[in-house]
Short mmCIF file of C-alpha atoms in Angstrom, two decimals:
data_model
loop_
_atom_site.label_atom_id
_atom_site.label_comp_id
_atom_site.label_asym_id
_atom_site.label_seq_id
_atom_site.Cartn_x
_atom_site.Cartn_y
_atom_site.Cartn_z
CA UNK I 1 0.00 0.00 0.00
CA UNK I 2 1.37 3.40 -0.96
CA UNK I 3 1.65 6.04 1.76
CA UNK I 4 -0.83 8.28 -0.04
CA UNK I 5 -3.15 5.54 -1.32
CA UNK I 6 -5.77 6.49 1.27
CA UNK I 7 -5.81 10.14 0.09
CA UNK I 8 -8.22 11.51 -2.46
CA UNK I 9 -6.95 12.96 -5.77
CA UNK I 10 -6.98 16.51 -4.41
CA UNK I 11 -5.12 15.55 -1.23
CA UNK I 12 -2.13 13.66 -2.61
CA UNK I 13 0.00 16.69 -3.48
CA UNK I 14 0.64 15.36 -6.99
CA UNK I 15 -0.12 17.45 -10.05
CA UNK I 16 -3.20 16.27 -11.93
CA UNK I 17 -2.40 14.15 -14.96
CA UNK I 18 -4.24 14.46 -18.24
CA UNK I 19 -5.47 10.91 -18.91
CA UNK I 20 -4.92 11.43 -22.65
CA UNK I 21 -1.31 12.58 -22.24
CA UNK I 22 1.48 10.16 -23.01
CA UNK I 23 4.28 9.78 -20.50
CA UNK I 24 7.77 10.45 -21.72
CA UNK I 25 10.05 7.46 -21.67
CA UNK I 26 12.82 7.52 -19.10
CA UNK I 27 16.24 8.42 -20.41
CA UNK I 28 18.99 5.86 -20.32
CA UNK I 29 22.09 6.93 -18.42
CA UNK I 30 23.93 7.33 -21.73
CA UNK I 31 21.14 9.57 -23.06
CA UNK I 32 21.25 11.64 -19.87
CA UNK I 33 25.01 12.18 -20.31
CA UNK I 34 24.47 13.16 -23.97
CA UNK I 35 21.76 15.63 -22.98
CA UNK I 36 23.94 17.04 -20.21
CA UNK I 37 26.83 17.59 -22.65
CA UNK I 38 24.50 19.32 -25.10
CA UNK I 39 23.08 21.58 -22.40
CA UNK I 40 26.56 22.47 -21.14
CA UNK I 41 27.60 23.39 -24.69
CA UNK I 42 24.54 25.62 -25.14
CA UNK I 43 25.06 27.15 -21.68
CA UNK I 44 28.57 28.26 -22.66
CA UNK I 45 27.33 30.11 -25.75
CA UNK I 46 26.12 33.69 -25.70
CA UNK I 47 22.41 33.83 -26.33
CA UNK I 48 18.95 33.82 -24.84
CA UNK I 49 18.94 30.07 -24.18
CA UNK I 50 22.21 29.91 -22.24
CA UNK I 51 20.77 30.69 -18.78
CA UNK I 52 18.02 28.10 -19.20
CA UNK I 53 20.47 25.51 -20.53
CA UNK I 54 22.72 26.18 -17.54
CA UNK I 55 19.80 25.73 -15.13
CA UNK I 56 18.72 22.48 -16.77
CA UNK I 57 22.30 21.18 -16.88
CA UNK I 58 22.61 21.73 -13.13
CA UNK I 59 19.28 19.99 -12.51
CA UNK I 60 20.27 16.95 -14.58
CA UNK I 61 23.82 16.80 -13.17
CA UNK I 62 22.37 16.67 -9.66
CA UNK I 63 20.25 13.63 -10.58
CA UNK I 64 22.73 11.42 -12.41
CA UNK I 65 25.96 9.83 -11.17
CA UNK I 66 29.30 11.22 -12.31
CA UNK I 67 30.72 9.74 -15.49
CA UNK I 68 34.05 9.15 -13.74
#
C-alpha cells in the first residue's frame, strides 16, 4: 500500500495528470550524459537560451551519477 493511497486525488500533493497525455520514456544513463553535454555546450554560448540551458544542466547533473 502506498503512503498516499488512502488520500483523495486533491489531497495527494501530486499534479493532476491528463489521462490522454502520453508519458515520456525515461532516459537511459547514456542519453542523460548526452543531454547534459548538449546543455553544457549551449550554456557556454552567448544567447537567450544559455541561462536556461545552464539551469537544466545543473538539474540533470544533480540527478545522475558522475561519469568518472
